[in-house]
CSV table of C-alpha atoms in Angstrom, one decimal:
chain,number,residue,atom,x,y,z
A,1,UNK,CA,-103.0,3.3,23.3
A,2,UNK,CA,-100.3,5.3,22.4
A,3,UNK,CA,-99.9,8.4,24.1
A,4,UNK,CA,-99.8,12.0,22.4
A,5,UNK,CA,-96.4,13.3,21.5
A,6,UNK,CA,-96.5,16.0,23.9
A,7,UNK,CA,-97.4,13.7,27.0
A,8,UNK,CA,-94.4,11.3,26.5
A,9,UNK,CA,-91.6,11.1,29.1
A,10,UNK,CA,-88.5,13.1,28.2
A,11,UNK,CA,-85.3,11.1,27.4
A,12,UNK,CA,-82.6,10.5,30.4
A,13,UNK,CA,-79.4,12.7,30.6
A,14,UNK,CA,-76.2,11.1,29.2
A,15,UNK,CA,-73.9,9.2,31.3
A,16,UNK,CA,-70.9,10.8,32.0
A,17,UNK,CA,-67.7,9.4,30.5
A,18,UNK,CA,-65.8,6.7,32.5
A,19,UNK,CA,-62.9,8.1,34.6
A,20,UNK,CA,-59.6,6.6,34.7
A,21,UNK,CA,-58.5,4.2,37.4
A,22,UNK,CA,-54.8,6.0,38.0
A,23,UNK,CA,-54.9,9.5,37.4
A,24,UNK,CA,-51.3,10.6,35.3
A,25,UNK,CA,-48.8,12.1,37.8
A,26,UNK,CA,-48.4,15.5,36.7
A,27,UNK,CA,-44.8,16.7,36.6
A,28,UNK,CA,-43.6,19.8,37.7
A,29,UNK,CA,-42.9,22.9,35.3
A,30,UNK,CA,-39.7,22.5,33.0
A,31,UNK,CA,-38.4,25.6,34.9
A,32,UNK,CA,-38.8,24.0,38.3
A,33,UNK,CA,-37.5,20.9,37.2
A,34,UNK,CA,-34.0,22.6,36.0
A,35,UNK,CA,-33.7,24.6,39.1
A,36,UNK,CA,-33.8,21.4,41.2
A,37,UNK,CA,-31.8,19.7,38.6
A,38,UNK,CA,-28.9,22.7,39.0
A,39,UNK,CA,-29.2,22.8,42.9
A,40,UNK,CA,-28.5,18.9,42.7
A,41,UNK,CA,-25.4,19.4,40.8
A,42,UNK,CA,-24.2,22.0,43.0
A,43,UNK,CA,-24.7,20.1,46.0
A,44,UNK,CA,-22.6,17.1,44.4
A,45,UNK,CA,-20.1,19.6,43.4
A,46,UNK,CA,-19.7,20.8,47.1
A,47,UNK,CA,-19.8,16.9,48.0
A,48,UNK,CA,-16.8,16.1,45.5
A,49,UNK,CA,-14.5,19.4,46.6
A,50,UNK,CA,-15.0,18.2,50.4
A,51,UNK,CA,-13.5,14.7,49.4
A,52,UNK,CA,-9.7,13.9,50.0
A,53,UNK,CA,-7.5,14.1,46.6
A,54,UNK,CA,-6.9,10.5,46.4
A,55,UNK,CA,-10.5,9.9,46.3
A,56,UNK,CA,-11.1,11.9,43.9
A,57,UNK,CA,-8.6,10.4,41.3
A,58,UNK,CA,-10.1,7.0,41.7
A,59,UNK,CA,-13.4,8.2,40.5
A,60,UNK,CA,-14.2,7.2,36.9
A,61,UNK,CA,-15.9,9.6,34.5
A,62,UNK,CA,-18.4,7.6,34.0
A,63,UNK,CA,-19.4,7.3,37.5
A,64,UNK,CA,-19.4,11.0,38.0
A,65,UNK,CA,-21.8,11.3,34.9
A,66,UNK,CA,-24.3,9.0,36.6
A,67,UNK,CA,-24.0,11.2,39.7
A,68,UNK,CA,-24.4,14.4,38.0
A,69,UNK,CA,-27.6,13.3,35.8
A,70,UNK,CA,-30.8,12.4,37.8
A,71,UNK,CA,-33.1,10.2,36.4
A,72,UNK,CA,-36.1,11.3,34.3
A,73,UNK,CA,-34.4,14.4,33.7
A,74,UNK,CA,-34.6,16.5,30.7
A,75,UNK,CA,-31.2,18.0,28.8
A,76,UNK,CA,-31.0,21.4,29.7
A,77,UNK,CA,-31.1,24.2,27.0
A,78,UNK,CA,-27.6,25.3,26.0
A,79,UNK,CA,-28.1,28.9,27.8
A,80,UNK,CA,-27.8,26.9,31.1
A,81,UNK,CA,-25.0,24.8,30.7
A,82,UNK,CA,-22.7,27.9,31.9
A,83,UNK,CA,-24.3,27.6,35.4
A,84,UNK,CA,-21.7,26.0,36.6
A,85,UNK,CA,-19.2,28.7,35.8
A,86,UNK,CA,-20.7,31.0,38.7
A,87,UNK,CA,-18.6,28.7,41.2
A,88,UNK,CA,-16.9,30.5,43.9
A,89,UNK,CA,-13.6,31.8,43.1
A,90,UNK,CA,-11.6,29.6,45.3
A,91,UNK,CA,-12.9,26.3,43.9
A,92,UNK,CA,-11.3,24.5,40.8
A,93,UNK,CA,-14.0,23.3,38.3
A,94,UNK,CA,-13.9,19.5,37.7
A,95,UNK,CA,-13.4,18.1,34.3
A,96,UNK,CA,-16.9,17.4,32.9
A,97,UNK,CA,-17.8,14.4,31.1
A,98,UNK,CA,-18.0,16.0,27.8
A,99,UNK,CA,-14.5,17.5,27.9
A,100,UNK,CA,-13.1,14.2,29.2
A,101,UNK,CA,-14.7,12.4,25.9
A,102,UNK,CA,-13.5,15.3,23.6
A,103,UNK,CA,-9.7,14.8,25.0
A,104,UNK,CA,-10.0,11.2,24.3
A,105,UNK,CA,-11.2,11.1,20.9
A,106,UNK,CA,-8.3,13.6,19.9
A,107,UNK,CA,-5.6,11.1,18.6
A,108,UNK,CA,-1.7,11.8,19.5
A,109,UNK,CA,0.2,12.3,16.1
A,110,UNK,CA,3.1,11.3,17.5
A,111,UNK,CA,1.5,7.7,18.2
A,112,UNK,CA,0.0,7.2,14.9
A,113,UNK,CA,3.0,8.4,12.7
A,114,UNK,CA,4.2,5.0,12.4
A,115,UNK,CA,2.7,1.5,12.8
A,116,UNK,CA,4.2,-0.5,15.7
A,117,UNK,CA,6.2,-3.8,15.1
A,118,UNK,CA,3.1,-5.8,16.5
A,119,UNK,CA,0.7,-4.4,14.2
A,120,UNK,CA,2.5,-4.5,11.2
A,121,UNK,CA,3.6,-8.2,12.0
A,122,UNK,CA,-0.1,-8.7,12.5
A,123,UNK,CA,-0.9,-7.2,9.1
A,124,UNK,CA,1.7,-9.4,7.4
A,125,UNK,CA,0.6,-12.5,8.9
A,126,UNK,CA,-2.9,-12.0,7.7
A,127,UNK,CA,-1.8,-11.3,4.2
A,128,UNK,CA,0.4,-14.6,4.1
A,129,UNK,CA,-2.7,-16.5,5.2
A,130,UNK,CA,-5.1,-14.9,2.4
A,131,UNK,CA,-2.3,-15.6,-0.3
A,132,UNK,CA,-1.8,-19.3,0.6
A,133,UNK,CA,-5.4,-20.2,1.1
A,134,UNK,CA,-7.1,-18.2,-1.5
A,135,UNK,CA,-4.6,-16.8,-4.3
A,136,UNK,CA,-1.9,-19.4,-4.8
A,137,UNK,CA,-4.3,-22.5,-5.3
A,138,UNK,CA,-5.5,-20.5,-8.4
A,139,UNK,CA,-1.9,-19.4,-9.5
A,140,UNK,CA,-0.8,-23.3,-9.4
A,141,UNK,CA,-4.0,-24.3,-11.2
A,142,UNK,CA,-3.6,-21.9,-14.1
A,143,UNK,CA,0.1,-22.1,-14.5
A,144,UNK,CA,0.6,-18.2,-13.8
A,145,UNK,CA,4.5,-18.9,-12.8
A,146,UNK,CA,5.3,-19.9,-16.4
A,147,UNK,CA,3.3,-16.4,-17.9
A,148,UNK,CA,4.4,-13.9,-15.2
A,149,UNK,CA,6.4,-14.6,-11.8
A,150,UNK,CA,7.0,-17.3,-9.2
A,151,UNK,CA,4.5,-17.8,-6.4
A,152,UNK,CA,5.5,-15.4,-3.4
A,153,UNK,CA,6.7,-17.1,0.1
A,154,UNK,CA,6.6,-15.9,3.7
A,155,UNK,CA,10.2,-13.6,3.3
A,156,UNK,CA,8.6,-11.5,0.6
A,157,UNK,CA,5.9,-10.3,3.2
A,158,UNK,CA,8.2,-10.0,5.9
A,159,UNK,CA,11.1,-8.5,4.1
A,160,UNK,CA,12.3,-5.1,4.5
A,161,UNK,CA,11.5,-2.2,2.0
A,162,UNK,CA,13.5,-2.8,-1.2
A,163,UNK,CA,15.2,0.0,-3.1
A,164,UNK,CA,16.3,-0.7,-6.8
A,165,UNK,CA,18.6,1.3,-8.7
A,166,UNK,CA,18.9,1.7,-12.2
A,167,UNK,CA,20.8,3.6,-14.9
A,168,UNK,CA,23.9,3.7,-17.4
A,169,UNK,CA,27.3,2.8,-16.3
A,170,UNK,CA,29.0,5.5,-14.3
A,171,UNK,CA,26.1,7.7,-13.6
A,172,UNK,CA,26.9,7.2,-9.8
A,173,UNK,CA,24.4,4.4,-8.3
A,174,UNK,CA,27.5,3.1,-6.4
A,175,UNK,CA,28.2,6.5,-5.1
A,176,UNK,CA,24.6,7.4,-4.1
A,177,UNK,CA,24.1,4.1,-2.2
A,178,UNK,CA,27.3,5.0,-0.2
A,179,UNK,CA,26.1,8.5,0.8
A,180,UNK,CA,22.8,6.7,2.1
A,181,UNK,CA,25.0,4.1,4.1
A,182,UNK,CA,27.7,6.4,5.0
A,183,UNK,CA,30.3,3.8,4.9
A,184,UNK,CA,32.1,1.3,2.0
A,185,UNK,CA,31.3,-2.5,1.9
A,186,UNK,CA,32.7,-5.6,0.8
A,187,UNK,CA,33.3,-5.7,-2.7
A,188,UNK,CA,32.6,-2.1,-3.4
A,189,UNK,CA,34.2,-0.5,-6.7
A,190,UNK,CA,33.7,2.8,-7.9
A,191,UNK,CA,35.1,4.4,-10.9
A,192,UNK,CA,34.5,6.0,-14.2
A,193,UNK,CA,34.4,3.0,-16.3
A,194,UNK,CA,31.7,-0.1,-16.1
A,195,UNK,CA,32.8,-1.1,-12.5
A,196,UNK,CA,29.8,-2.9,-11.1
A,197,UNK,CA,29.0,-6.0,-13.2
A,198,UNK,CA,27.1,-7.7,-11.0
A,199,UNK,CA,23.6,-7.7,-8.9
A,200,UNK,CA,24.7,-6.7,-5.3
A,201,UNK,CA,21.9,-6.6,-2.3
A,202,UNK,CA,23.2,-4.4,0.3
A,203,UNK,CA,21.8,-5.4,3.7
A,204,UNK,CA,21.8,-5.1,7.1
A,205,UNK,CA,23.7,-7.7,9.0
A,206,UNK,CA,24.2,-8.7,12.7
A,207,UNK,CA,27.7,-9.9,12.4
A,208,UNK,CA,30.9,-8.7,10.8
A,209,UNK,CA,30.7,-7.2,7.5
A,210,UNK,CA,30.9,-9.8,5.0
A,211,UNK,CA,29.9,-10.8,1.2
A,212,UNK,CA,27.5,-13.7,0.5
A,213,UNK,CA,27.6,-15.4,-2.9
A,214,UNK,CA,24.4,-15.7,-5.0
A,215,UNK,CA,23.8,-19.6,-4.5
A,216,UNK,CA,24.1,-19.4,-0.5
A,217,UNK,CA,22.0,-16.1,-0.6
A,218,UNK,CA,18.9,-17.9,-2.7
A,219,UNK,CA,19.1,-20.9,-0.2
A,220,UNK,CA,18.1,-18.9,2.9
A,221,UNK,CA,14.6,-19.0,3.8
A,222,UNK,CA,14.5,-15.6,5.7
A,223,UNK,CA,15.7,-13.5,2.7
A,224,UNK,CA,13.4,-12.4,-0.2
A,225,UNK,CA,15.8,-14.0,-3.0
A,226,UNK,CA,14.7,-17.6,-3.2
A,227,UNK,CA,12.8,-17.1,-6.4
A,228,UNK,CA,16.0,-16.1,-8.1
A,229,UNK,CA,17.3,-19.7,-8.6
A,230,UNK,CA,14.8,-19.8,-11.6
A,231,UNK,CA,17.4,-17.9,-13.4
A,232,UNK,CA,20.2,-20.5,-13.4
A,233,UNK,CA,23.9,-20.5,-12.2
A,234,UNK,CA,24.6,-18.3,-14.9
A,235,UNK,CA,22.7,-15.3,-13.0
A,236,UNK,CA,23.6,-16.6,-9.4
A,237,UNK,CA,27.3,-16.4,-10.2
A,238,UNK,CA,26.7,-12.6,-11.1
A,239,UNK,CA,24.3,-12.1,-7.7
A,240,UNK,CA,25.6,-11.4,-4.3
A,241,UNK,CA,25.0,-10.0,-0.7
A,242,UNK,CA,26.8,-7.6,1.5
A,243,UNK,CA,25.9,-7.3,4.8
A,244,UNK,CA,26.7,-4.3,6.6
A,245,UNK,CA,26.7,-4.0,10.4
A,246,UNK,CA,25.5,-0.6,12.3
A,247,UNK,CA,24.0,1.6,9.3
A,248,UNK,CA,20.7,3.3,10.4
A,249,UNK,CA,19.4,3.5,7.0
A,250,UNK,CA,19.8,-0.1,6.0
A,251,UNK,CA,17.9,-1.0,9.5
A,252,UNK,CA,15.0,0.1,7.7
A,253,UNK,CA,15.5,-0.6,4.0
A,254,UNK,CA,17.6,-3.0,1.6
A,255,UNK,CA,19.5,-1.6,-1.5
A,256,UNK,CA,19.8,-3.1,-4.9
A,257,UNK,CA,22.8,-2.1,-6.9
A,258,UNK,CA,22.6,-3.2,-10.4
A,259,UNK,CA,25.2,-3.4,-13.3
A,260,UNK,CA,25.0,-0.4,-15.6
A,261,UNK,CA,23.0,-0.5,-18.8
A,262,UNK,CA,25.3,-1.3,-21.8
A,263,UNK,CA,25.0,0.1,-25.2
A,264,UNK,CA,24.8,-1.9,-28.6
A,265,UNK,CA,26.2,-5.5,-28.4
A,266,UNK,CA,27.8,-5.5,-24.9
A,267,UNK,CA,24.6,-5.5,-23.5
A,268,UNK,CA,22.6,-8.4,-25.3
A,269,UNK,CA,26.0,-10.4,-25.8
A,270,UNK,CA,28.0,-9.9,-23.0
A,271,UNK,CA,25.4,-11.3,-20.6
A,272,UNK,CA,24.5,-14.9,-20.5
A,273,UNK,CA,21.4,-14.2,-18.5
A,274,UNK,CA,18.2,-12.7,-19.5
A,275,UNK,CA,18.7,-9.3,-17.9
A,276,UNK,CA,15.4,-7.7,-19.1
A,277,UNK,CA,13.6,-10.9,-16.9
A,278,UNK,CA,15.6,-10.3,-13.8
A,279,UNK,CA,14.8,-6.3,-13.8
A,280,UNK,CA,11.2,-7.2,-14.0
A,281,UNK,CA,11.5,-9.4,-11.1
A,282,UNK,CA,13.2,-7.3,-8.7
A,283,UNK,CA,10.9,-4.1,-10.1
A,284,UNK,CA,7.6,-6.3,-9.1
A,285,UNK,CA,9.1,-6.7,-5.4
A,286,UNK,CA,10.9,-3.3,-5.0
A,287,UNK,CA,9.1,-0.7,-3.0
A,288,UNK,CA,10.8,2.0,-4.9
A,289,UNK,CA,12.8,2.2,-8.5
A,290,UNK,CA,15.5,4.9,-8.8
A,291,UNK,CA,16.6,5.6,-12.2
A,292,UNK,CA,19.8,7.9,-12.4
A,293,UNK,CA,20.8,9.8,-15.1
A,294,UNK,CA,24.3,11.6,-15.4
A,295,UNK,CA,24.1,15.7,-16.3
A,296,UNK,CA,26.9,14.6,-19.2
A,297,UNK,CA,25.0,11.8,-20.7
A,298,UNK,CA,21.4,12.3,-21.6
A,299,UNK,CA,21.1,9.9,-24.2
A,300,UNK,CA,18.8,7.0,-23.8
A,301,UNK,CA,19.9,4.0,-25.5
A,302,UNK,CA,17.8,1.2,-27.2
A,303,UNK,CA,18.8,-1.0,-24.4
A,304,UNK,CA,17.9,1.4,-21.6
A,305,UNK,CA,14.6,2.2,-23.4
A,306,UNK,CA,13.7,-1.3,-23.1
A,307,UNK,CA,14.3,-1.5,-19.3
A,308,UNK,CA,12.3,1.6,-19.0
A,309,UNK,CA,9.5,-0.2,-20.8
A,310,UNK,CA,9.7,-3.1,-18.8
A,311,UNK,CA,9.1,-0.6,-15.6
A,312,UNK,CA,5.8,0.7,-17.0
A,313,UNK,CA,3.5,-1.5,-15.0
A,314,UNK,CA,5.4,-0.3,-12.0
A,315,UNK,CA,5.3,3.8,-12.7
A,316,UNK,CA,4.2,4.4,-9.2
A,317,UNK,CA,7.4,3.4,-7.7
A,318,UNK,CA,9.3,5.1,-10.5
A,319,UNK,CA,11.6,8.1,-9.4
A,320,UNK,CA,14.4,9.8,-12.0
A,321,UNK,CA,17.3,11.5,-10.4
A,322,UNK,CA,19.5,13.7,-12.0
A,323,UNK,CA,23.0,13.1,-10.7
A,324,UNK,CA,26.1,15.1,-10.5
A,325,UNK,CA,24.2,18.2,-11.0
A,326,UNK,CA,27.1,20.4,-9.1
A,327,UNK,CA,29.3,20.0,-12.4
A,328,UNK,CA,27.0,22.6,-14.4
A,329,UNK,CA,25.9,26.2,-13.9
A,330,UNK,CA,22.7,27.5,-13.4
A,331,UNK,CA,21.8,28.3,-17.4
A,332,UNK,CA,23.4,24.6,-18.1
A,333,UNK,CA,21.3,23.0,-15.4
A,334,UNK,CA,17.9,24.2,-17.1
A,335,UNK,CA,18.8,23.4,-20.6
A,336,UNK,CA,20.0,19.6,-19.3
A,337,UNK,CA,16.6,19.5,-17.0
A,338,UNK,CA,14.7,20.7,-20.2
A,339,UNK,CA,16.6,17.9,-22.5
A,340,UNK,CA,16.1,15.0,-20.2
A,341,UNK,CA,12.2,15.7,-19.5
A,342,UNK,CA,11.8,15.7,-23.2
A,343,UNK,CA,13.8,12.3,-23.7
A,344,UNK,CA,11.3,10.9,-20.9
A,345,UNK,CA,8.7,12.2,-22.9
A,346,UNK,CA,9.6,10.3,-25.7
A,347,UNK,CA,10.0,7.1,-23.7
A,348,UNK,CA,7.3,6.6,-21.5
A,349,UNK,CA,4.7,8.0,-23.7
A,350,UNK,CA,2.6,9.3,-20.9
A,351,UNK,CA,1.4,12.9,-20.8
A,352,UNK,CA,2.7,13.4,-17.4
A,353,UNK,CA,6.4,12.7,-16.6
A,354,UNK,CA,7.5,11.5,-13.3
A,355,UNK,CA,9.0,13.8,-10.9
A,356,UNK,CA,12.8,14.6,-11.4
A,357,UNK,CA,15.3,15.0,-8.7
A,358,UNK,CA,18.2,17.3,-9.1
A,359,UNK,CA,21.2,16.4,-6.5
A,360,UNK,CA,24.5,15.5,-6.5
A,361,UNK,CA,25.4,12.6,-3.9
A,362,UNK,CA,28.8,12.2,-2.9
A,363,UNK,CA,31.5,12.9,-0.3
A,364,UNK,CA,33.3,15.7,-2.2
A,365,UNK,CA,32.4,19.4,-1.8
A,366,UNK,CA,30.3,20.7,-4.7
A,367,UNK,CA,32.0,21.9,-8.0
A,368,UNK,CA,29.5,25.0,-8.5
A,369,UNK,CA,28.1,26.4,-5.5
A,370,UNK,CA,25.6,28.7,-7.1
A,371,UNK,CA,22.9,26.1,-7.1
A,372,UNK,CA,23.8,24.8,-3.3
A,373,UNK,CA,20.4,25.8,-1.7
A,374,UNK,CA,18.6,24.2,-5.0
A,375,UNK,CA,20.5,20.9,-4.4
A,376,UNK,CA,20.0,20.8,-0.7
A,377,UNK,CA,16.1,21.0,-1.2
A,378,UNK,CA,16.1,18.7,-3.7
A,379,UNK,CA,18.2,16.2,-1.8
A,380,UNK,CA,15.9,16.8,1.4
A,381,UNK,CA,12.9,16.0,-0.6
A,382,UNK,CA,14.5,12.8,-1.9
A,383,UNK,CA,15.2,11.7,1.8
A,384,UNK,CA,11.9,12.5,3.0
A,385,UNK,CA,10.6,10.2,0.1
A,386,UNK,CA,12.9,7.4,1.3
A,387,UNK,CA,12.3,7.7,4.8
A,388,UNK,CA,8.4,7.1,4.5
A,389,UNK,CA,9.2,3.8,2.7
A,390,UNK,CA,9.2,1.8,6.1
A,391,UNK,CA,6.0,3.7,7.4
A,392,UNK,CA,4.2,2.7,4.0
A,393,UNK,CA,5.5,-0.8,3.9
A,394,UNK,CA,2.2,-2.3,5.1
A,395,UNK,CA,0.3,-0.5,2.8
A,396,UNK,CA,2.5,-1.2,0.0
A,397,UNK,CA,2.0,-5.2,0.8
A,398,UNK,CA,-1.7,-4.7,0.6
A,399,UNK,CA,-1.4,-3.0,-3.1
A,400,UNK,CA,0.8,-5.4,-4.2
A,401,UNK,CA,-1.5,-8.5,-3.2
A,402,UNK,CA,-4.8,-6.7,-4.6
A,403,UNK,CA,-2.5,-5.9,-7.8
A,404,UNK,CA,-1.6,-9.7,-8.1
A,405,UNK,CA,-5.0,-11.0,-7.5
A,406,UNK,CA,-6.6,-9.1,-10.2
A,407,UNK,CA,-3.4,-10.4,-12.4
A,408,UNK,CA,-4.3,-14.1,-11.5
A,409,UNK,CA,-7.9,-13.7,-11.8
A,410,UNK,CA,-7.5,-12.4,-15.4
A,411,UNK,CA,-4.7,-15.0,-16.4
A,412,UNK,CA,-7.2,-17.8,-15.2
A,413,UNK,CA,-10.0,-16.4,-17.1
A,414,UNK,CA,-8.0,-16.3,-20.3
A,415,UNK,CA,-6.5,-19.9,-20.0
A,416,UNK,CA,-9.9,-21.1,-19.4
A,417,UNK,CA,-11.6,-19.1,-22.4
A,418,UNK,CA,-8.7,-20.8,-24.7
A,419,UNK,CA,-9.1,-24.2,-23.3
A,420,UNK,CA,-12.8,-24.0,-24.3
A,421,UNK,CA,-12.0,-23.1,-27.8
A,422,UNK,CA,-10.0,-26.3,-28.5
A,423,UNK,CA,-11.5,-29.4,-30.0
A,424,UNK,CA,-11.8,-32.7,-28.3
A,425,UNK,CA,-10.0,-35.0,-30.3
A,426,UNK,CA,-8.5,-33.9,-33.9
A,427,UNK,CA,-6.9,-30.6,-35.0
A,428,UNK,CA,-5.8,-29.2,-31.8
A,429,UNK,CA,-2.3,-28.0,-32.9
A,430,UNK,CA,-3.8,-26.1,-35.8
A,431,UNK,CA,-6.7,-24.5,-33.7
A,432,UNK,CA,-4.1,-23.6,-31.1
A,433,UNK,CA,-2.2,-22.1,-33.8
A,434,UNK,CA,-5.0,-20.1,-35.1
A,435,UNK,CA,-5.9,-18.9,-31.6
A,436,UNK,CA,-2.2,-17.5,-31.0
A,437,UNK,CA,-2.3,-15.7,-34.2
A,438,UNK,CA,-5.4,-13.8,-33.5
A,439,UNK,CA,-4.9,-13.6,-29.8
A,440,UNK,CA,-5.8,-9.8,-29.5
A,441,UNK,CA,-8.9,-10.7,-31.0
A,442,UNK,CA,-9.6,-13.8,-28.2
A,443,UNK,CA,-8.6,-11.1,-25.4
A,444,UNK,CA,-11.1,-8.7,-26.3
A,445,UNK,CA,-13.8,-11.8,-26.7
A,446,UNK,CA,-12.6,-13.0,-23.1
A,447,UNK,CA,-13.0,-9.6,-21.6
A,448,UNK,CA,-16.5,-9.2,-22.8
A,449,UNK,CA,-17.8,-12.7,-22.0
A,450,UNK,CA,-16.5,-12.7,-18.3
A,451,UNK,CA,-16.6,-8.9,-17.8
A,452,UNK,CA,-13.1,-8.2,-17.2
A,453,UNK,CA,-11.4,-4.6,-17.5
A,454,UNK,CA,-9.0,-4.7,-20.3
A,455,UNK,CA,-6.8,-2.8,-18.5
A,456,UNK,CA,-5.9,-5.8,-16.1
A,457,UNK,CA,-4.9,-7.9,-19.6
A,458,UNK,CA,-1.2,-8.7,-19.8
A,459,UNK,CA,1.2,-7.8,-22.5
A,460,UNK,CA,0.3,-9.1,-26.0
A,461,UNK,CA,3.6,-10.0,-27.3
A,462,UNK,CA,5.0,-11.5,-24.1
A,463,UNK,CA,2.1,-13.4,-23.2
A,464,UNK,CA,1.8,-14.9,-26.9
A,465,UNK,CA,5.9,-15.8,-26.8
A,466,UNK,CA,5.0,-17.5,-23.4
A,467,UNK,CA,1.9,-19.5,-25.0
A,468,UNK,CA,4.1,-20.6,-28.0
A,469,UNK,CA,6.2,-22.8,-25.2
A,470,UNK,CA,3.0,-24.7,-24.6
A,471,UNK,CA,2.3,-27.6,-26.7
A,472,UNK,CA,-1.3,-28.1,-25.7
A,473,UNK,CA,-3.5,-25.6,-24.0
A,474,UNK,CA,-6.3,-28.3,-23.4
A,475,UNK,CA,-3.8,-29.8,-20.8
A,476,UNK,CA,-4.5,-27.1,-18.5
A,477,UNK,CA,-6.7,-27.8,-15.3
A,478,UNK,CA,-10.5,-26.9,-15.5
A,479,UNK,CA,-11.0,-23.8,-14.0
A,480,UNK,CA,-12.5,-24.1,-10.5
A,481,UNK,CA,-15.1,-21.2,-10.3
A,482,UNK,CA,-15.4,-21.7,-6.4
A,483,UNK,CA,-11.7,-20.5,-6.3
A,484,UNK,CA,-12.4,-17.3,-8.3
A,485,UNK,CA,-15.1,-16.6,-5.9
A,486,UNK,CA,-13.0,-17.3,-2.9
A,487,UNK,CA,-10.1,-15.0,-4.4
A,488,UNK,CA,-12.9,-12.3,-5.2
A,489,UNK,CA,-13.7,-12.1,-1.4
A,490,UNK,CA,-10.1,-11.4,-0.6
A,491,UNK,CA,-10.1,-8.7,2.0
A,492,UNK,CA,-6.7,-8.0,3.8
A,493,UNK,CA,-7.9,-5.7,6.6
A,494,UNK,CA,-11.1,-5.4,8.4
A,495,UNK,CA,-12.8,-2.1,8.5
A,496,UNK,CA,-11.2,-0.7,11.7
A,497,UNK,CA,-7.9,-2.2,10.9
A,498,UNK,CA,-8.3,-0.1,7.5
A,499,UNK,CA,-9.2,3.0,9.3
A,500,UNK,CA,-6.1,2.6,11.8
A,501,UNK,CA,-3.9,2.1,9.1
A,502,UNK,CA,-5.0,5.2,7.1
A,503,UNK,CA,-4.8,7.3,10.1
A,504,UNK,CA,-1.2,6.1,10.7
A,505,UNK,CA,0.0,7.0,7.1
């Protein structure tokens, strides 16, 4: 029988929760823990002061840091970091690890102002390997040399910074070079008439001063002039090199003196080589281009206008110098400067004209001394620009390689696009003529199809002229997309080297 509800036994009490096998170790309060840490640091500091000086010198900062920080210690609060400052007055506080690390992270400006020769040579070697393995094969396959410029060689990367001087005759180009070199050289001619009728490379030499003919200079593998042999004997007879020993400026740079730009038929008929093509070749390889003007001859002829248009892709290198500015007074100089800026604005067709330096570069005293302070400051600014060229040589080589890589890629896609438009068997000549006739539309279609920027496309008229010399576009090799992908992965420097180079510059 079931028992009544009031007679049933009460349920047993609940069992207590299970106790853990190992009790957690209780840590001391934070304030007591920091006191033990501070006492330990003071004791360690007294031990270090009692050591001989020689033992302190050989003690590494990292080893000191391990001794000063006990295990299982939390970082102290900022208000307790000033505790070591209460040391006795007779003891010198040792440098803390944080101060040592901060001092090591601050770079020395003198060490970072210039790259060492080993660093520059390693950068140049990397650029040469990248160009030879990834860029040059696509140049050869797409016929880049026929439309643009000859392939680069090793001397183009290892060469010293090159300064190209341009201008009309008797504007002071040779006198300007003499003011930089501070001495005469073999074959120098200075006069009011058109004296310089040849291209001259003023270089540093180890032997006595001598004049090297153009044919011999183009055969030297350690000079960046081998590609000039493509202009033929007519140009090489008008090209030579002058070696000067003992010039500090030539130890860092190479100067290129050019014949004055003539006016009228003398410029076109008097020279049996393509003057514009030669200027374009030097402009591509020059690190700085200085265009000189005379204060009494500001008129820009059609021939000089064509030369300035050739320099349009290299506007970042162009610098304008208004020479012989001491022969006019302050009022005349203001008018001359304004007239020159107006002339350059019409020729260059840019919203911002490049800077115009004002100076007088010759070894004679100034004619008008009222602008002496202005001319001195302008000369100092120009010399600072030229002195930065050796420091920026590595960055300039990287910039030129990237620019050439983009140009080669666009050219390869243009040839590939035109080749695909050609028929397989009949009507090739007529189709090619139609393509050349509407080349501007073909450029736009090619840019849209392969997602190329129109700003990287070549000059339309020059490309059409070179394309007319090709008999059959379909004879070009088929584009290898793997070469384009390899060229897109061109990275001249690693990330650490790029940061090092940026800090140095």
